[in-house]
Coordinates of C-alpha atoms in Angstrom, one line a residue:
X1 CA 120.5 148.0 134.3
X2 CA 118.7 149.3 131.0
X3 CA 121.5 147.8 129.0
X4 CA 121.3 144.8 130.6
X5 CA 117.2 144.5 130.2
X6 CA 117.8 145.5 126.4
X7 CA 120.4 142.8 125.6
X8 CA 118.0 140.3 127.1
X9 CA 115.3 141.6 124.9
X10 CA 116.9 141.4 121.8
X11 CA 118.2 137.9 122.6
X12 CA 114.7 137.2 123.2
X13 CA 113.7 138.9 119.9
X14 CA 116.0 136.6 117.9
X15 CA 114.8 133.4 119.7
X16 CA 112.3 130.9 117.5
X17 CA 109.6 129.1 119.7
X18 CA 110.0 125.0 118.6
X19 CA 106.6 125.3 116.6
X20 CA 108.1 128.2 114.1
X21 CA 111.0 126.2 113.7
X22 CA 109.0 123.0 112.9
X23 CA 106.3 124.8 110.3
X24 CA 109.6 126.5 108.9
X25 CA 111.1 122.9 108.3
X26 CA 108.0 121.6 107.0
X27 CA 107.8 124.5 104.4
X28 CA 111.1 124.0 103.8
X29 CA 110.8 120.0 102.9
X30 CA 107.6 120.7 100.9
X31 CA 109.2 123.8 98.7
X32 CA 112.7 122.0 97.9
X33 CA 112.8 118.3 98.6
X34 CA 109.3 117.4 97.2
X35 CA 110.1 118.4 93.1
X36 CA 109.6 115.2 91.7
X37 CA 106.1 114.8 93.9
X38 CA 105.5 118.1 92.5
X39 CA 106.0 117.3 88.8
X40 CA 104.3 114.2 88.9
X41 CA 101.4 115.8 90.3
X42 CA 101.2 118.4 87.8
X43 CA 101.0 115.5 85.2
X44 CA 97.6 114.6 86.7
X45 CA 96.5 117.8 87.6
X46 CA 97.8 120.6 85.2
X47 CA 98.4 124.4 85.8
X48 CA 94.9 125.4 85.4
X49 CA 92.3 128.1 86.6
X50 CA 90.5 125.0 87.8
X51 CA 93.0 123.3 89.6
X52 CA 95.2 126.6 90.6
X53 CA 93.1 126.5 94.0
X54 CA 93.4 122.7 94.6
X55 CA 97.2 123.0 93.9
X56 CA 98.0 125.6 96.6
X57 CA 95.9 124.0 99.0
X58 CA 98.1 120.7 98.4
X59 CA 100.9 122.7 99.2
X60 CA 99.4 124.2 102.6
X61 CA 98.1 120.9 103.7
X62 CA 101.6 119.1 102.7
X63 CA 102.6 121.1 105.3
X64 CA 100.5 120.7 107.8
X65 CA 100.7 117.2 107.4
X66 CA 104.6 117.2 107.5
X67 CA 104.6 119.7 110.1
X68 CA 102.3 117.2 112.6
X69 CA 104.8 114.2 111.6
X70 CA 107.8 116.5 112.9
X71 CA 105.5 117.6 115.8
X72 CA 104.7 114.1 116.8
X73 CA 107.8 112.9 116.3
X74 CA 109.9 115.3 118.5
X75 CA 107.7 114.3 121.2
X76 CA 109.9 111.8 122.3
X77 CA 113.4 112.7 120.8
X78 CA 114.8 116.4 121.0
X79 CA 114.1 118.4 118.1
X80 CA 116.8 119.8 116.4
X81 CA 118.9 115.8 116.4
X82 CA 115.3 115.2 115.0
X83 CA 115.0 117.9 111.8
X84 CA 118.4 117.6 111.4
X85 CA 118.2 113.6 111.3
X86 CA 115.4 114.4 108.7
X87 CA 116.8 117.1 106.6
X88 CA 119.9 114.7 106.0
X89 CA 118.1 111.8 104.5
X90 CA 115.4 113.6 102.6
X91 CA 118.4 115.1 100.5
X92 CA 119.4 111.9 99.7
X93 CA 115.8 110.6 98.8
X94 CA 115.2 114.1 96.9
X95 CA 118.6 113.4 94.8
X96 CA 117.8 109.9 94.2
X97 CA 114.3 110.8 93.4
X98 CA 114.8 114.0 91.2
X99 CA 117.8 112.0 89.4
X100 CA 116.6 108.5 88.6
X101 CA 112.6 109.6 89.5
X102 CA 112.6 106.3 91.8
X103 CA 110.1 105.7 95.0
X104 CA 112.1 105.7 98.4
X105 CA 109.6 102.6 99.1
X106 CA 110.4 99.4 101.3
X107 CA 112.2 97.7 98.5
X108 CA 114.2 100.6 97.9
X109 CA 115.0 100.6 101.7
X110 CA 116.5 97.0 101.5
X111 CA 118.2 97.8 98.7
X112 CA 120.2 100.5 100.1
X113 CA 120.9 98.9 103.5
X114 CA 121.8 95.3 101.9
X115 CA 123.8 96.9 98.8
X116 CA 128.0 96.8 98.6
X117 CA 130.3 99.7 98.5
X118 CA 131.3 98.8 95.0
X119 CA 127.6 99.3 94.1
X120 CA 127.2 102.3 96.5
X121 CA 130.1 104.3 94.9
X122 CA 128.8 104.0 91.4
X123 CA 126.1 106.4 92.8
X124 CA 128.1 109.0 94.5
X125 CA 129.0 112.0 92.4
X126 CA 129.3 115.4 92.6
X127 CA 125.5 116.5 92.0
X128 CA 124.7 114.3 95.0
X129 CA 127.0 116.1 97.2
X130 CA 125.5 119.2 96.3
X131 CA 122.0 118.0 97.2
X132 CA 123.6 117.0 100.8
X133 CA 125.3 120.3 101.4
X134 CA 122.6 122.6 99.9
X135 CA 119.5 120.1 101.5
X136 CA 120.7 119.1 104.2
X137 CA 123.7 120.3 105.7
X138 CA 123.2 123.7 105.3
X139 CA 119.8 123.8 106.4
X140 CA 120.9 121.7 108.7
X141 CA 123.4 124.0 110.4
X142 CA 120.4 126.6 110.3
X143 CA 118.8 124.6 112.7
X144 CA 121.9 124.0 115.3
X145 CA 122.6 127.4 115.5
X146 CA 118.7 128.7 116.1
X147 CA 118.0 130.0 119.0
X148 CA 115.3 128.0 120.5
X149 CA 113.2 129.2 122.8
X150 CA 113.3 127.3 126.0
X151 CA 110.0 126.0 127.9
X152 CA 108.9 123.7 130.7
X153 CA 107.9 120.2 130.3
X154 CA 104.4 121.0 131.0
X155 CA 104.1 123.9 128.4
X156 CA 106.0 121.7 126.4
X157 CA 103.1 119.1 126.4
X158 CA 100.5 121.8 126.1
X159 CA 102.0 123.6 123.3
X160 CA 102.4 120.1 121.1
X161 CA 98.7 119.3 122.1
X162 CA 97.6 122.4 121.1
X163 CA 99.6 122.4 117.9
X164 CA 98.1 118.9 116.8
X165 CA 95.1 119.8 117.3
X166 CA 95.7 123.2 115.3
X167 CA 97.5 121.2 112.1
X168 CA 94.6 118.4 112.2
X169 CA 92.0 121.2 112.1
X170 CA 93.9 122.5 109.7
X171 CA 93.9 119.7 107.4
X172 CA 90.2 118.7 108.0
X173 CA 89.5 122.0 107.0
X174 CA 91.5 122.0 103.7
X175 CA 90.1 118.5 102.3
X176 CA 86.8 119.5 103.4
X177 CA 87.2 122.8 100.9
X178 CA 88.0 120.7 98.1
X179 CA 86.9 117.4 98.9
X180 CA 86.2 116.6 95.1
X181 CA 89.5 116.9 94.0
X182 CA 90.9 115.4 97.0
X183 CA 88.4 112.0 96.9
X184 CA 90.3 111.4 93.6
X185 CA 93.5 112.5 94.8
X186 CA 93.1 109.8 97.4
X187 CA 91.1 106.9 95.8
X188 CA 92.7 107.3 92.0
X189 CA 96.2 108.1 92.6
X190 CA 98.0 106.8 95.2
X191 CA 101.2 106.0 93.4
X192 CA 101.6 110.2 93.7
X193 CA 101.8 109.8 97.7
X194 CA 104.6 107.7 96.9
X195 CA 106.3 110.4 95.9
X196 CA 106.1 112.4 99.0
X197 CA 109.5 113.4 100.8
X198 CA 110.1 112.5 103.8
X199 CA 106.9 111.2 104.8
X200 CA 106.9 107.9 102.6
X201 CA 110.5 107.3 102.8
X202 CA 110.5 107.4 106.8
X203 CA 107.2 105.2 106.5
X204 CA 109.1 102.8 103.7
X205 CA 112.1 102.5 106.4
X206 CA 110.2 101.9 109.7
X207 CA 108.5 99.2 107.5
X208 CA 111.8 97.7 106.6
X209 CA 113.0 98.1 110.3
X210 CA 109.3 96.2 111.5
X211 CA 109.7 93.4 109.1
X212 CA 113.6 92.6 109.6
X213 CA 113.8 92.8 113.2
X214 CA 110.9 90.9 114.1
X215 CA 112.9 87.7 112.1
X216 CA 115.5 87.9 114.9
X217 CA 115.0 84.0 116.4
X218 CA 112.7 82.5 113.8
X219 CA 113.7 79.4 112.7
X220 CA 113.6 78.7 108.6
X221 CA 110.8 76.4 107.8
X222 CA 111.6 73.4 105.8
X223 CA 110.3 72.8 102.4
X224 CA 110.1 69.9 100.0
X225 CA 111.6 67.0 102.8
X226 CA 109.8 64.8 100.9
X227 CA 112.3 65.3 97.5
X228 CA 113.9 62.5 96.1
X229 CA 115.4 61.9 92.9
X230 CA 113.2 59.6 90.2
X231 CA 115.8 56.2 90.3
X232 CA 117.5 55.5 86.7
X233 CA 120.2 52.9 85.8
X234 CA 123.7 53.3 87.1
X235 CA 125.0 53.9 83.4
X236 CA 122.2 56.5 83.0
X237 CA 124.0 59.9 82.6
X238 CA 123.9 63.0 85.3
X239 CA 123.0 66.5 84.7
X240 CA 124.8 69.2 84.3
X241 CA 122.8 72.2 84.6
X242 CA 124.4 75.7 84.7
X243 CA 121.6 78.9 85.7
X244 CA 122.6 81.9 85.3
X245 CA 121.3 84.6 86.7
X246 CA 121.5 88.5 84.6
X247 CA 121.1 91.4 86.0
X248 CA 118.8 94.3 84.7
X249 CA 118.8 93.4 81.2
X250 CA 115.2 94.3 79.8
X251 CA 113.8 92.3 76.9
X252 CA 113.3 94.8 74.4
X253 CA 117.0 94.9 74.2
X254 CA 117.2 91.6 73.2
X255 CA 117.9 91.2 69.1
X256 CA 116.4 87.8 70.2
X257 CA 113.2 89.6 70.9
X258 CA 113.5 92.0 67.9
X259 CA 115.8 94.9 68.6
X260 CA 116.7 97.2 65.6
X261 CA 120.5 96.1 66.9
X262 CA 122.4 93.0 66.9
X263 CA 122.9 93.2 70.6
X264 CA 123.1 89.0 70.6
X265 CA 125.0 88.2 67.2
X266 CA 126.7 85.3 69.2
X267 CA 123.7 83.5 71.0
X268 CA 121.7 83.8 67.5
X269 CA 124.0 81.0 66.3
X270 CA 123.6 78.8 68.9
X271 CA 120.6 76.7 68.9
X272 CA 119.2 78.1 72.1
X273 CA 115.3 78.7 73.2
X274 CA 114.6 82.1 73.2
X275 CA 112.1 82.9 75.9
X276 CA 110.5 86.3 74.5
X277 CA 107.7 86.9 77.3
X278 CA 108.8 86.5 80.3
X279 CA 108.3 88.9 83.5
X280 CA 110.2 89.3 86.8
X281 CA 109.2 89.0 90.1
X282 CA 110.4 92.3 91.3
X283 CA 112.0 95.2 90.4
X284 CA 115.1 95.1 92.0
X285 CA 117.5 92.3 93.0
X286 CA 117.0 92.2 96.7
X287 CA 113.3 91.2 95.9
X288 CA 113.6 89.0 92.3
X289 CA 116.1 87.3 93.2
X290 CA 114.6 85.5 96.7
X291 CA 111.2 85.2 94.6
X292 CA 113.3 83.1 92.0
X293 CA 113.8 80.7 93.9
X294 CA 110.7 80.6 96.3
X295 CA 108.0 78.2 96.1
X296 CA 105.5 81.1 96.4
X297 CA 104.1 82.7 93.2
X298 CA 104.8 86.3 92.8
X299 CA 101.1 87.3 94.2
X300 CA 101.8 85.0 97.2
X301 CA 105.6 86.3 97.8
X302 CA 107.1 88.4 100.3
X303 CA 110.5 89.3 101.9
X304 CA 109.7 87.7 104.7
X305 CA 108.5 84.7 103.5
X306 CA 111.5 84.5 101.4
X307 CA 113.8 84.9 104.4
X308 CA 112.2 82.4 106.7
X309 CA 111.3 79.6 104.2
X310 CA 113.6 77.1 102.7
X311 CA 113.9 77.8 98.4
X312 CA 114.7 75.6 95.3
X313 CA 118.0 75.0 96.4
X314 CA 117.0 73.7 99.7
X315 CA 114.5 71.0 98.0
X316 CA 117.2 69.7 95.4
X317 CA 119.8 69.5 98.7
X318 CA 117.2 67.6 100.4
X319 CA 117.7 64.6 97.6
X320 CA 120.9 63.8 98.7
X321 CA 121.6 63.6 94.8
X322 CA 122.3 66.6 93.4
X323 CA 125.6 68.7 94.3
X324 CA 124.8 72.6 94.0
X325 CA 127.5 75.7 94.0
X326 CA 126.5 79.3 93.9
X327 CA 129.2 81.8 92.4
X328 CA 128.6 85.7 92.2
X329 CA 130.2 88.3 90.9
X330 CA 127.1 90.9 91.9
X331 CA 126.3 91.8 95.7
X332 CA 125.9 88.2 96.4
X333 CA 122.7 86.1 96.8
X334 CA 120.1 88.3 98.9
X335 CA 120.0 85.1 101.3
X336 CA 119.0 82.3 98.7
X337 CA 122.3 80.4 99.0
X338 CA 123.0 80.5 102.7
X339 CA 122.9 76.5 103.2
X340 CA 125.0 75.3 99.6
X341 CA 128.5 75.9 99.1
X342 CA 128.8 80.2 97.7
X343 CA 131.7 81.1 96.2
X344 CA 132.4 85.0 95.5
X345 CA 133.7 86.1 92.5
X346 CA 133.9 90.1 93.0
X347 CA 137.5 90.1 94.0
X348 CA 140.9 89.4 92.1
X349 CA 141.7 86.9 94.9
X350 CA 139.1 84.6 92.8
X351 CA 138.9 85.6 89.7
X352 CA 141.9 86.4 88.0
X353 CA 140.0 88.3 85.5
X354 CA 140.0 91.5 86.9
X355 CA 140.7 95.2 85.2
X356 CA 140.6 98.1 86.9
X357 CA 138.6 97.2 89.7
X358 CA 135.7 95.0 87.5
X359 CA 135.9 91.6 88.0
X360 CA 134.3 90.3 85.0
X361 CA 131.5 87.4 84.6
X362 CA 133.5 85.2 82.3
X363 CA 135.8 84.7 85.4
X364 CA 132.8 82.6 87.1
X365 CA 133.6 79.7 84.7
X366 CA 137.6 79.1 85.3
X367 CA 137.9 76.2 88.1
X368 CA 134.5 75.0 87.3
X369 CA 136.3 72.0 85.3
X370 CA 138.2 71.2 88.5
X371 CA 134.2 70.9 90.3
X372 CA 133.1 68.9 88.2
X373 CA 135.6 66.6 88.5
X374 CA 135.8 66.2 92.2
X375 CA 131.8 65.7 91.9
X376 CA 132.0 62.6 89.5
X377 CA 128.7 60.1 89.6
X378 CA 126.3 63.0 91.2
X379 CA 124.2 65.4 89.6
X380 CA 125.5 69.4 89.9
X381 CA 123.3 72.2 89.8
X382 CA 125.9 75.7 89.2
X383 CA 124.3 79.2 89.9
X384 CA 126.4 82.3 88.2
X385 CA 125.5 85.2 89.5
X386 CA 126.2 88.1 86.5
X387 CA 127.5 91.6 87.6
X388 CA 125.8 92.0 83.8
X389 CA 123.9 95.2 83.4
X390 CA 124.6 96.8 87.0
X391 CA 123.7 100.8 86.5
X392 CA 124.2 103.1 86.5
X393 CA 127.9 102.7 85.5
X394 CA 126.9 100.7 82.2
X395 CA 130.3 101.5 80.8
X396 CA 132.3 99.8 83.5
X397 CA 130.5 96.5 82.2
X398 CA 132.2 95.6 79.5
X399 CA 135.7 95.3 78.5
X400 CA 136.8 98.0 75.7
X401 CA 136.3 95.0 72.8
X402 CA 132.9 95.4 73.5
X403 CA 132.3 99.0 73.0
X404 CA 130.8 98.7 69.9
X405 CA 128.2 100.8 69.8
X406 CA 129.1 105.1 70.5
X407 CA 129.3 107.1 72.0
X408 CA 128.7 105.4 75.2
X409 CA 127.6 107.3 78.4
X410 CA 131.7 106.9 80.1
X411 CA 130.1 108.1 84.2
X412 CA 127.8 107.1 86.7
X413 CA 126.3 110.4 86.6
X414 CA 123.4 109.8 84.2
X415 CA 122.0 113.7 83.9
X416 CA 125.7 114.3 82.3
X417 CA 124.7 112.0 79.2
X418 CA 122.0 112.0 76.5
X419 CA 119.6 109.3 76.7
X420 CA 121.5 108.0 73.4
X421 CA 125.0 108.0 75.0
X422 CA 123.2 105.7 78.0
X423 CA 121.7 103.8 75.8
X424 CA 125.5 103.2 73.9
X425 CA 126.8 102.1 77.2
X426 CA 124.2 99.7 78.0
X427 CA 123.6 98.4 75.1
X428 CA 127.7 97.9 74.9
X429 CA 127.2 95.8 78.2
X430 CA 124.2 93.5 76.5
X431 CA 127.2 92.6 74.3
X432 CA 129.5 91.2 76.5
X433 CA 126.5 89.2 78.5
X434 CA 125.5 87.9 74.5
X435 CA 129.3 86.3 75.0
X436 CA 129.3 85.0 78.2
X437 CA 126.5 83.1 77.8
X438 CA 127.8 81.7 74.5
X439 CA 131.0 81.1 76.5
X440 CA 128.7 79.4 79.4
X441 CA 127.2 77.1 75.9
X442 CA 131.0 76.2 74.9
X443 CA 131.8 75.0 78.3
X444 CA 128.8 72.9 78.6
X445 CA 129.4 71.3 75.2
X446 CA 132.7 69.4 76.8
X447 CA 130.6 67.9 78.6
X448 CA 128.6 66.7 76.5
X449 CA 129.3 63.1 75.9
X450 CA 129.5 62.4 79.6
X451 CA 126.5 64.5 81.0
X452 CA 122.7 65.6 80.5
X453 CA 123.3 69.3 80.1
X454 CA 121.4 72.5 79.9
X455 CA 121.9 76.5 80.4
X456 CA 119.2 78.4 81.6
X457 CA 119.5 82.3 81.9
X458 CA 116.9 85.0 83.4
X459 CA 117.3 88.2 84.4
X460 CA 116.2 89.3 87.8
X461 CA 114.8 92.4 86.6
X462 CA 114.8 94.9 83.7
X463 CA 115.9 98.4 83.4
X464 CA 114.7 102.0 82.2
X465 CA 117.3 104.1 80.0
X466 CA 115.5 107.5 80.3
X467 CA 112.0 107.1 79.1
X468 CA 109.7 109.9 80.7
X469 CA 112.9 111.0 82.8
X470 CA 112.9 107.1 84.6
X471 CA 116.1 105.7 85.0
X472 CA 117.5 102.6 86.8
X473 CA 115.1 99.9 88.4
X474 CA 113.2 99.6 91.8
X475 CA 109.3 101.2 90.6
X476 CA 107.0 99.5 93.2
X477 CA 105.3 96.9 90.8
X478 CA 102.2 98.5 90.4
X479 CA 103.3 101.5 88.6
X480 CA 106.8 100.0 87.0
X481 CA 107.5 100.1 83.5
X482 CA 107.0 97.3 81.4
X483 CA 111.1 97.8 80.5
X484 CA 111.5 97.2 84.5
X485 CA 109.9 93.7 84.3
X486 CA 109.7 92.5 81.3
X487 CA 113.2 90.7 81.1
X488 CA 115.8 88.6 79.0
X489 CA 115.5 84.7 79.1
X490 CA 116.2 81.9 77.4
X491 CA 117.5 78.5 77.3
X492 CA 120.1 76.3 75.6
X493 CA 119.6 72.2 75.9
X494 CA 122.6 69.8 75.1
X495 CA 122.1 66.8 72.5
X496 CA 121.5 64.4 75.4
X497 CA 118.9 66.5 77.3
X498 CA 117.4 67.4 74.2
X499 CA 116.3 63.6 73.9
X500 CA 114.3 64.1 76.4
X501 CA 111.9 66.8 76.0
X502 CA 109.2 67.3 73.6
X503 CA 111.0 70.0 71.4
X504 CA 107.9 70.7 69.1
X505 CA 106.0 71.7 72.1
X506 CA 108.7 73.7 73.8
X507 CA 108.7 75.7 70.6
X508 CA 104.9 76.6 71.3
X509 CA 106.1 77.7 74.5
X510 CA 108.1 79.9 73.5
X511 CA 106.1 82.8 73.4
X512 CA 103.6 82.7 75.2
X513 CA 103.8 85.0 78.6
X514 CA 105.6 83.0 81.4
X515 CA 107.6 84.7 84.7
X516 CA 110.0 83.9 87.6
X517 CA 107.2 81.6 88.7
X518 CA 107.9 79.1 86.2
X519 CA 111.9 78.0 87.2
X520 CA 111.4 76.9 90.3
X521 CA 109.0 74.0 88.8
X522 CA 110.8 73.7 85.8
X523 CA 114.5 73.2 87.3
X524 CA 112.4 70.3 89.9
X525 CA 111.5 69.0 86.2
X526 CA 114.4 68.8 84.9
X527 CA 116.3 66.9 87.5
X528 CA 113.6 64.5 87.9
X529 CA 113.0 65.5 91.7
X530 CA 109.6 63.9 92.8
X531 CA 108.0 66.1 95.9
X532 CA 104.2 67.7 96.1
X533 CA 105.9 70.8 95.5
X534 CA 106.3 70.2 91.8
X535 CA 103.6 72.2 89.6
X536 CA 103.8 70.0 86.2
X537 CA 101.7 73.3 84.8
X538 CA 104.4 75.5 85.7
X539 CA 107.5 73.6 84.4
X540 CA 108.1 74.9 80.9
X541 CA 109.7 71.8 79.7
X542 CA 107.1 69.3 80.7
X543 CA 104.9 67.8 78.5

């Protein structure tokens, strides 16, 4: 009897209450999953006698905030599955933030969900696995094994009310005690809070769910139903325009824009117009590509508008006079080409220029002659969506003969390479883009005698290469470095097209600040589309 009582007593001593488990989990999140948050915090509030108590309060306050969040989250779901889910998710978020210094915001969640396996595999590595094991699986196992003190439903409700009240009182007390610091923290340093893990990641995910699940059964708003093409004499030559949508090409690594290395040696020999001061609509493919084809300006655009409103391709299609083809060697068109012919060139079934699982952008030119022949007597717009400089595996993005800058990083684990090696691999990929764009120009030259030809190149966004510890892209626009938004852009005009353009005015425009906002109206103008949507002031080629 005594032995039985002792065993029961020992078992109770090993039990933990729900409150203890939540607080311990919150403390774990703060100490181990928020390294990047505290790194940026210390840049603003350096560790000093003046800041030490505030920083300590912030650790305590963040723990209380996460504990309150977990308390509320476990109100409708069992506590252990909730904690395990957040531990696993936060381990991946911590890896991404610690390695690439990114923010897990709504756009980043969209990128993650809409990406394909090939892109995902580029960021899978042993370091990431280590994060998942140490920060995800191991604490999850500890939570799973924890002997949780059982309590009645009534006691559970009362406990949650009590805990929530105490946590709120603690948070208010901390803020009031250090109100001078927290006033500036909340008002002046909002971007710091974007690095909070898992609070901001969960907020971003819920925002993505809210926006996308509400789109079901919503009709696509028509656009440009009044669009017509200006009439010409029957013998007038039809247009052939190729728009190349680039990937992660930052302007300051183009030798055309003054970069110290020759990354555009072939383009420099062509009669192109380099647009040196163009800024992207966003910092990710998932956001920028729909935005650049949208009628909305960057300040007006959002993903919901992009998904529920027709775009430039629809307007051109409404004329009934322009044939459109989208060829893709990237993830996909991000919804832009849903209502026009689309061809996937990411696999060897269509793209015959593939090696070691990587299909080359140049392969998208194969078979275009037949397409143009089949659409004789029609204006044609062809969009080629590049793999370009898609990171972090820059070394995969170019054939070996373009490995001019060495040593180049030969892994997608950028933390294993010196910054110089990362830049070398990135610049080699730009050399291949230079080659590809000249191949497009050479292709168009074959049609100069029979068509008005032109090529446009706009990258979707730029790329960070380790400056201040930031890699890749996808930071919120308001804090994104210029490397992520100042993009490579240029155009080439065939002989017949040049006759219809004021070249002197174009030369004066080429170094002025432009953006993705200009693309919509420039293509409408080039195809001589009449519609109330057209804004001449945004047409790069207008005069």
